[in-house]
Amino acid sequence: MAGLIERWRDRLPFGPGDPVVSLEEGSTPLVPAPTLGERVGAEVWLKIEGANPTGSFKDRGMTCAVSAAVREGAGAVICASTGNTAASAAAYAARAGLTGAVIVPEGKIATGKLAQALMHGATVIALRGNFDQALQIVRELAERRPVALVNSVNPYRLEGQKTAAFEILDELGEIDALCIPVGNAGNITAYWKGFSEMGAAPRMHGFQAAGAAPLVEGAPVEHPETVASAIRIGNPARWEEAMAAMRDSRGAVAAVTDEQILDAYRFLASREGVFCEPASAASVAGLLVHGAPEGAQRIVCVLTGHGLKDPQTALEQAGSVVPCDADGEAVERAIYGEA
Ligand code: AN7
């Protein structure tokens, strides 16, 4: 299968001779969720973005942002990140032979994402501050230094990420509503761009974590907090565009608590066989808590990142292992109980 620039080139700002930095991202599974569908009384599909090469939707944007950076002759990329952008930027920079620097909030990114960024050879700066401060710093730094900023303020990121909407329409034809987690608000903006370019207008329902819900509250959150570390963001860069997407599509933005997020996280893993990270489960938590949008029969929930990104939260939320002697009968007892 081709990467997404190759697959969707006629809808992307890349010509035939342009350099392409790809890990064959995109074309992710769209999986029916019958148990979830039964609960909410609608047909529900899961867009499994954790199946991208670095385990999140960021790869869609990164193939475009890094390809454009190479085309422009950049030698380095930089980003602020709650983790997934860092992992993806580091991988695509390594692939392109560029140096990469990623600024993450110290102690607040999931273990898998940190391992990825380090393994791909990026300089990882652990900022004593939050994502919003990190983004402010890299925006200023990118003005002073010859480095490509690959956060979703970079328009190429949105171009790449809009292709997920193309894939959904390709497979399902029309849909009535999209449920999606919202952090820095780039992805919901990108999906709406993708749907609009295809003449589709599903209702866009964005969900934020209750402790990091500036769009719901209508004001920046100075100290965002949530178990869903990927969306621990208090002042989204794409604020206006995200609100416009939800307004123009007759959707809405709403909050879900950490408890609701974790319920949906365990439900997806244990009942649908789909393991996503906590931030991703916000889309399903939103659907479960707020119900299917009125009149919506076919709904897609975007699962933005893989569950393996955050093994610590998984182990805290899951059952414990059963210790056992290396003895057949002991194993049998452990599985089947006392005979
Ligand atoms: C799994 O990596 O912002 O609303 O720096 O990793 O487009 O920000 C991650 C965001 C949802 C929110 N789900 O998307 C980063 C970063 C997952 C994420 C979001 C993120 P946006």
Short mmCIF file of C-alpha atoms and ligand atoms in Angstrom, two decimals:
data_model
loop_
_atom_site.label_atom_id
_atom_site.label_comp_id
_atom_site.label_asym_id
_atom_site.label_seq_id
_atom_site.Cartn_x
_atom_site.Cartn_y
_atom_site.Cartn_z
CA MET A 1 0.00 0.00 0.00
CA ALA A 2 1.29 3.47 -0.88
CA GLY A 3 1.82 6.27 1.63
CA LEU A 4 -0.80 8.98 1.77
CA ILE A 5 0.97 11.56 -0.39
CA GLU A 6 1.10 9.02 -3.17
CA ARG A 7 -2.49 7.90 -2.58
CA TRP A 8 -4.00 11.39 -2.41
CA ARG A 9 -1.49 13.49 -4.36
CA ASP A 10 -4.11 15.19 -6.57
CA ARG A 11 -5.69 16.62 -3.39
CA LEU A 12 -2.42 17.61 -1.69
CA PRO A 13 0.06 20.45 -2.32
CA PHE A 14 2.76 18.17 -3.74
CA GLY A 15 3.85 17.89 -7.37
CA PRO A 16 5.07 14.73 -9.11
CA GLY A 17 8.78 15.57 -8.76
CA ASP A 18 8.67 16.65 -5.10
CA PRO A 19 10.59 14.74 -2.43
CA VAL A 20 8.38 12.43 -0.36
CA VAL A 21 9.29 11.31 3.14
CA SER A 22 6.97 8.42 3.93
CA LEU A 23 6.65 5.43 6.22
CA GLU A 24 3.53 4.27 4.32
CA GLU A 25 1.18 6.00 6.73
CA GLY A 26 -2.58 6.30 6.32
CA SER A 27 -5.04 3.74 4.90
CA THR A 28 -5.83 2.74 8.48
CA PRO A 29 -8.54 0.22 9.45
CA LEU A 30 -12.14 1.38 9.82
CA VAL A 31 -13.66 -1.21 12.13
CA PRO A 32 -17.32 -1.69 13.06
CA ALA A 33 -18.07 -1.49 16.78
CA PRO A 34 -21.26 -3.55 17.26
CA THR A 35 -21.26 -3.58 21.07
CA LEU A 36 -20.77 0.16 21.24
CA GLY A 37 -23.35 0.62 18.50
CA GLU A 38 -25.91 -1.35 20.46
CA ARG A 39 -25.30 0.79 23.54
CA VAL A 40 -25.93 4.06 21.73
CA GLY A 41 -28.53 2.86 19.23
CA ALA A 42 -26.62 3.68 16.06
CA GLU A 43 -24.14 2.18 13.59
CA VAL A 44 -20.68 3.00 14.98
CA TRP A 45 -17.29 2.66 13.31
CA LEU A 46 -13.82 3.12 14.77
CA LYS A 47 -11.09 4.78 12.71
CA ILE A 48 -7.99 3.08 14.09
CA GLU A 49 -5.31 5.73 13.75
CA GLY A 50 -3.06 3.85 16.15
CA ALA A 51 -2.31 1.60 13.17
CA ASN A 52 -0.14 4.32 11.61
CA PRO A 53 3.63 3.64 11.57
CA THR A 54 4.46 5.42 14.83
CA GLY A 55 1.13 4.53 16.42
CA SER A 56 -0.83 7.76 16.01
CA PHE A 57 -2.62 10.01 13.50
CA LYS A 58 0.28 12.45 13.67
CA ASP A 59 2.04 10.48 10.92
CA ARG A 60 -0.52 11.72 8.39
CA GLY A 61 0.47 15.30 9.08
CA MET A 62 4.14 14.54 9.53
CA THR A 63 4.70 12.93 6.12
CA CYS A 64 3.49 16.20 4.59
CA ALA A 65 5.23 18.59 7.01
CA VAL A 66 8.59 16.81 6.74
CA SER A 67 8.35 16.33 2.96
CA ALA A 68 7.67 20.06 2.61
CA ALA A 69 10.58 20.84 4.96
CA VAL A 70 12.92 18.78 2.75
CA ARG A 71 11.56 20.51 -0.36
CA GLU A 72 12.32 23.87 1.28
CA GLY A 73 15.85 22.76 2.13
CA ALA A 74 15.43 22.68 5.92
CA GLY A 75 18.08 20.80 7.89
CA ALA A 76 16.15 20.45 11.11
CA VAL A 77 12.63 20.12 12.51
CA ILE A 78 11.28 21.20 15.88
CA CYS A 79 8.01 20.79 17.78
CA ALA A 80 6.35 21.11 21.15
CA SER A 81 4.46 17.99 22.09
CA THR A 82 2.39 16.07 24.58
CA GLY A 83 4.14 13.00 23.13
CA ASN A 84 2.73 11.75 19.84
CA THR A 85 3.87 14.67 17.70
CA ALA A 86 7.33 14.21 19.22
CA ALA A 87 7.43 10.50 18.37
CA SER A 88 6.21 11.11 14.84
CA ALA A 89 8.47 14.10 14.15
CA ALA A 90 11.47 12.16 15.45
CA ALA A 91 10.71 9.19 13.19
CA TYR A 92 10.12 11.21 10.02
CA ALA A 93 13.18 13.40 10.73
CA ALA A 94 15.29 10.25 11.10
CA ARG A 95 13.84 8.92 7.87
CA ALA A 96 14.68 12.17 6.05
CA GLY A 97 18.17 12.52 7.55
CA LEU A 98 17.21 15.73 9.38
CA THR A 99 17.97 16.54 12.99
CA GLY A 100 15.00 16.83 15.30
CA ALA A 101 14.35 18.58 18.60
CA VAL A 102 11.17 17.97 20.59
CA ILE A 103 10.04 19.90 23.65
CA VAL A 104 7.78 17.96 26.01
CA PRO A 105 6.30 18.75 29.44
CA GLU A 106 8.56 17.06 31.99
CA GLY A 107 7.08 13.91 33.50
CA LYS A 108 3.80 14.34 31.63
CA ILE A 109 4.21 12.25 28.49
CA ALA A 110 3.47 8.55 28.18
CA THR A 111 6.41 6.14 28.38
CA GLY A 112 6.08 4.68 24.88
CA LYS A 113 6.17 8.10 23.26
CA LEU A 114 9.29 9.08 25.17
CA ALA A 115 10.98 5.82 24.16
CA GLN A 116 10.11 6.48 20.51
CA ALA A 117 11.42 10.06 20.42
CA LEU A 118 14.68 8.99 22.07
CA MET A 119 15.14 5.89 19.90
CA HIS A 120 14.69 7.91 16.71
CA GLY A 121 17.54 10.15 17.84
CA ALA A 122 15.73 13.42 18.52
CA THR A 123 16.99 15.84 21.13
CA VAL A 124 14.31 15.54 23.79
CA ILE A 125 13.91 18.61 26.00
CA ALA A 126 11.91 17.99 29.18
CA LEU A 127 10.39 21.38 29.89
CA ARG A 128 9.55 22.39 33.43
CA GLY A 129 6.25 23.69 32.15
CA ASN A 130 3.23 22.57 30.17
CA PHE A 131 2.49 22.05 26.46
CA ASP A 132 1.13 25.56 25.95
CA GLN A 133 4.37 27.08 27.24
CA ALA A 134 6.40 24.69 25.08
CA LEU A 135 4.46 25.69 21.96
CA GLN A 136 4.98 29.37 22.67
CA ILE A 137 8.72 28.79 23.03
CA VAL A 138 9.13 26.77 19.80
CA ARG A 139 7.05 29.27 17.82
CA GLU A 140 9.44 32.01 18.84
CA LEU A 141 12.52 29.86 18.33
CA ALA A 142 11.45 28.93 14.80
CA GLU A 143 11.45 32.66 13.93
CA ARG A 144 15.08 33.04 15.01
CA ARG A 145 16.55 29.79 13.68
CA PRO A 146 16.41 28.02 10.30
CA VAL A 147 14.25 25.15 11.51
CA ALA A 148 10.90 23.81 10.29
CA LEU A 149 8.17 24.00 12.94
CA VAL A 150 6.09 20.82 12.57
CA ASN A 151 3.30 21.45 15.08
CA SER A 152 -0.20 21.66 13.62
CA VAL A 153 0.22 25.42 13.24
CA ASN A 154 2.11 24.23 10.14
CA PRO A 155 -0.51 24.09 7.32
CA TYR A 156 1.04 20.93 5.82
CA ARG A 157 0.09 19.05 8.97
CA LEU A 158 -3.59 19.73 8.33
CA GLU A 159 -3.25 18.83 4.66
CA GLY A 160 -1.97 15.38 5.59
CA GLN A 161 -4.48 14.82 8.38
CA LYS A 162 -7.48 15.74 6.21
CA THR A 163 -6.89 12.51 4.24
CA ALA A 164 -8.44 10.49 7.07
CA ALA A 165 -11.78 12.11 6.13
CA PHE A 166 -11.23 11.05 2.50
CA GLU A 167 -10.65 7.46 3.60
CA ILE A 168 -13.83 7.40 5.70
CA LEU A 169 -15.95 8.73 2.82
CA ASP A 170 -14.23 6.29 0.44
CA GLU A 171 -15.29 3.35 2.59
CA LEU A 172 -18.65 4.39 4.00
CA GLY A 173 -19.97 6.97 1.59
CA GLU A 174 -21.87 9.38 3.80
CA ILE A 175 -21.68 9.51 7.57
CA ASP A 176 -23.86 11.51 9.95
CA ALA A 177 -21.43 12.39 12.72
CA LEU A 178 -17.77 12.24 13.69
CA CYS A 179 -16.65 11.97 17.33
CA ILE A 180 -13.08 13.07 17.94
CA PRO A 181 -10.86 14.06 20.87
CA VAL A 182 -9.66 17.67 20.87
CA GLY A 183 -6.36 18.93 22.27
CA ASN A 184 -4.55 21.53 20.22
CA ALA A 185 -7.56 21.35 17.84
CA GLY A 186 -5.58 20.64 14.67
CA ASN A 187 -7.12 17.28 13.90
CA ILE A 188 -10.78 18.29 14.08
CA THR A 189 -9.89 21.26 11.85
CA ALA A 190 -8.19 18.90 9.38
CA TYR A 191 -11.10 16.42 9.25
CA TRP A 192 -13.55 19.25 8.61
CA LYS A 193 -11.32 20.53 5.80
CA GLY A 194 -11.21 17.02 4.32
CA PHE A 195 -14.97 16.50 4.54
CA SER A 196 -15.67 19.97 3.14
CA GLU A 197 -13.37 19.42 0.17
CA MET A 198 -15.41 16.33 -0.68
CA GLY A 199 -18.75 18.11 -0.28
CA ALA A 200 -19.59 16.16 2.89
CA ALA A 201 -20.80 17.74 6.13
CA PRO A 202 -21.10 15.26 9.01
CA ARG A 203 -21.73 16.76 12.41
CA MET A 204 -18.39 17.31 14.11
CA HIS A 205 -18.48 16.43 17.80
CA GLY A 206 -15.29 17.33 19.64
CA PHE A 207 -14.54 16.08 23.12
CA GLN A 208 -12.12 17.53 25.64
CA ALA A 209 -11.02 16.21 29.02
CA ALA A 210 -12.91 18.04 31.77
CA GLY A 211 -9.67 19.26 33.39
CA ALA A 212 -8.41 20.60 30.06
CA ALA A 213 -11.51 21.93 28.34
CA PRO A 214 -10.84 25.50 27.20
CA LEU A 215 -13.20 25.23 24.21
CA VAL A 216 -16.04 24.12 26.47
CA GLU A 217 -15.34 26.80 29.05
CA GLY A 218 -14.72 29.49 26.45
CA ALA A 219 -11.43 30.56 28.03
CA PRO A 220 -7.85 29.24 28.20
CA VAL A 221 -7.10 26.86 31.07
CA GLU A 222 -3.88 27.89 32.81
CA HIS A 223 -3.16 24.59 34.55
CA PRO A 224 -4.72 21.81 32.46
CA GLU A 225 -4.84 18.37 34.11
CA THR A 226 -6.07 15.00 32.85
CA VAL A 227 -5.10 11.34 32.79
CA ALA A 228 -5.32 11.68 28.99
CA SER A 229 -1.87 13.28 28.81
CA ALA A 230 -2.01 13.68 25.01
CA ILE A 231 -4.80 16.25 25.33
CA ARG A 232 -3.50 18.05 28.43
CA ILE A 233 -3.65 21.36 26.57
CA GLY A 234 -5.10 24.62 27.89
CA ASN A 235 -4.87 27.02 24.96
CA PRO A 236 -5.38 25.29 21.59
CA ALA A 237 -3.64 26.84 18.59
CA ARG A 238 -6.52 26.04 16.22
CA TRP A 239 -9.21 27.35 18.58
CA GLU A 240 -11.20 29.49 16.12
CA GLU A 241 -11.11 26.96 13.28
CA ALA A 242 -12.20 24.11 15.52
CA MET A 243 -15.15 26.12 16.87
CA ALA A 244 -16.09 27.08 13.30
CA ALA A 245 -15.99 23.42 12.23
CA MET A 246 -18.35 22.40 15.01
CA ARG A 247 -20.67 25.37 14.46
CA ASP A 248 -20.80 25.06 10.66
CA SER A 249 -21.45 21.31 10.83
CA ARG A 250 -24.12 21.69 13.54
CA GLY A 251 -21.97 19.66 15.90
CA ALA A 252 -20.79 20.57 19.38
CA VAL A 253 -17.93 20.53 21.82
CA ALA A 254 -18.35 18.84 25.20
CA ALA A 255 -16.27 17.63 28.11
CA VAL A 256 -15.77 14.15 29.53
CA THR A 257 -14.29 13.43 32.94
CA ASP A 258 -11.19 11.30 33.46
CA GLU A 259 -13.40 8.61 34.95
CA GLN A 260 -15.60 8.57 31.85
CA ILE A 261 -12.52 8.48 29.62
CA LEU A 262 -11.09 5.51 31.53
CA ASP A 263 -14.44 3.68 31.44
CA ALA A 264 -14.52 4.03 27.65
CA TYR A 265 -10.83 3.03 27.46
CA ARG A 266 -11.48 -0.25 29.32
CA PHE A 267 -14.74 -0.84 27.46
CA LEU A 268 -13.07 -0.60 24.04
CA ALA A 269 -10.26 -2.95 25.02
CA SER A 270 -12.39 -5.52 26.81
CA ARG A 271 -15.56 -5.45 24.69
CA GLU A 272 -14.48 -4.42 21.21
CA GLY A 273 -10.92 -5.79 21.25
CA VAL A 274 -9.51 -2.38 20.40
CA PHE A 275 -6.74 -0.94 22.56
CA CYS A 276 -6.33 2.82 22.22
CA GLU A 277 -4.64 5.36 24.45
CA PRO A 278 -6.71 7.31 27.02
CA ALA A 279 -6.93 10.54 24.97
CA SER A 280 -8.37 8.57 22.05
CA ALA A 281 -11.04 7.04 24.26
CA ALA A 282 -12.40 10.56 24.86
CA SER A 283 -14.22 10.28 21.52
CA VAL A 284 -16.04 7.13 22.62
CA ALA A 285 -16.56 8.44 26.16
CA GLY A 286 -18.25 11.45 24.61
CA LEU A 287 -20.53 9.26 22.52
CA LEU A 288 -21.41 7.04 25.49
CA VAL A 289 -22.01 9.89 27.94
CA HIS A 290 -23.71 12.43 25.69
CA GLY A 291 -25.44 9.87 23.45
CA ALA A 292 -25.66 9.67 19.67
CA PRO A 293 -26.30 13.09 18.12
CA GLU A 294 -30.02 13.43 17.34
CA GLY A 295 -30.93 11.67 14.13
CA ALA A 296 -27.42 10.31 13.57
CA GLN A 297 -27.52 6.76 12.26
CA ARG A 298 -23.95 6.23 11.13
CA ILE A 299 -21.18 7.55 13.39
CA VAL A 300 -17.39 7.33 13.21
CA CYS A 301 -15.26 7.65 16.37
CA VAL A 302 -11.63 8.54 15.74
CA LEU A 303 -9.20 6.54 17.88
CA THR A 304 -6.16 8.75 17.52
CA GLY A 305 -3.40 6.69 19.16
CA HIS A 306 -2.44 3.12 20.08
CA GLY A 307 -2.92 1.77 23.59
CA LEU A 308 0.69 0.60 23.78
CA LYS A 309 1.79 4.23 23.84
CA ASP A 310 0.87 4.42 27.51
CA PRO A 311 1.54 1.07 29.19
CA GLN A 312 1.60 2.62 32.66
CA THR A 313 -2.00 3.80 32.54
CA ALA A 314 -3.03 0.45 31.06
CA LEU A 315 -1.45 -1.51 33.89
CA GLU A 316 -3.04 0.80 36.47
CA GLN A 317 -6.48 0.27 34.88
CA ALA A 318 -6.31 -3.43 34.08
CA GLY A 319 -6.62 -6.54 36.23
CA SER A 320 -3.51 -8.03 37.83
CA VAL A 321 -1.57 -11.13 36.79
CA VAL A 322 -2.07 -14.46 38.58
CA PRO A 323 1.22 -15.77 40.02
CA CYS A 324 1.62 -19.55 39.78
CA ASP A 325 4.14 -22.35 40.38
CA ALA A 326 5.56 -24.10 37.30
CA ASP A 327 3.26 -27.06 37.74
CA GLY A 328 0.48 -28.23 35.41
CA GLU A 329 -2.06 -28.85 38.15
CA ALA A 330 -1.34 -25.52 39.78
CA VAL A 331 -1.91 -23.77 36.44
CA GLU A 332 -5.14 -25.69 35.96
CA ARG A 333 -6.35 -24.67 39.43
CA ALA A 334 -5.37 -21.06 38.74
CA ILE A 335 -7.46 -21.04 35.56
CA TYR A 336 -10.43 -23.22 36.49
CA GLY A 337 -10.51 -22.82 40.28
CA GLU A 338 -10.35 -25.64 42.87
CA ALA A 339 -11.70 -28.94 41.54
C1 AN7 B 1 -3.66 10.50 20.88
O1 AN7 B 1 1.43 15.18 20.38
O2 AN7 B 1 -0.91 17.67 20.72
O3 AN7 B 1 -6.61 18.32 18.76
O4 AN7 B 1 1.72 17.26 20.89
O5 AN7 B 1 -1.83 12.63 20.74
O6 AN7 B 1 -5.06 17.84 16.86
O7 AN7 B 1 -4.17 18.35 19.13
C2 AN7 B 1 -1.33 15.36 20.58
C3 AN7 B 1 -2.67 15.41 20.42
C4 AN7 B 1 -5.78 13.42 20.31
C5 AN7 B 1 -5.47 15.83 20.00
N1 AN7 B 1 -5.36 12.18 20.51
O8 AN7 B 1 -5.34 16.23 18.67
C6 AN7 B 1 0.99 16.30 20.63
C7 AN7 B 1 -0.48 16.53 20.64
C8 AN7 B 1 -4.05 11.91 20.66
C9 AN7 B 1 -3.12 12.95 20.60
C10 AN7 B 1 -4.90 14.49 20.25
C11 AN7 B 1 -3.55 14.27 20.42
P1 AN7 B 1 -5.28 17.77 18.32
#
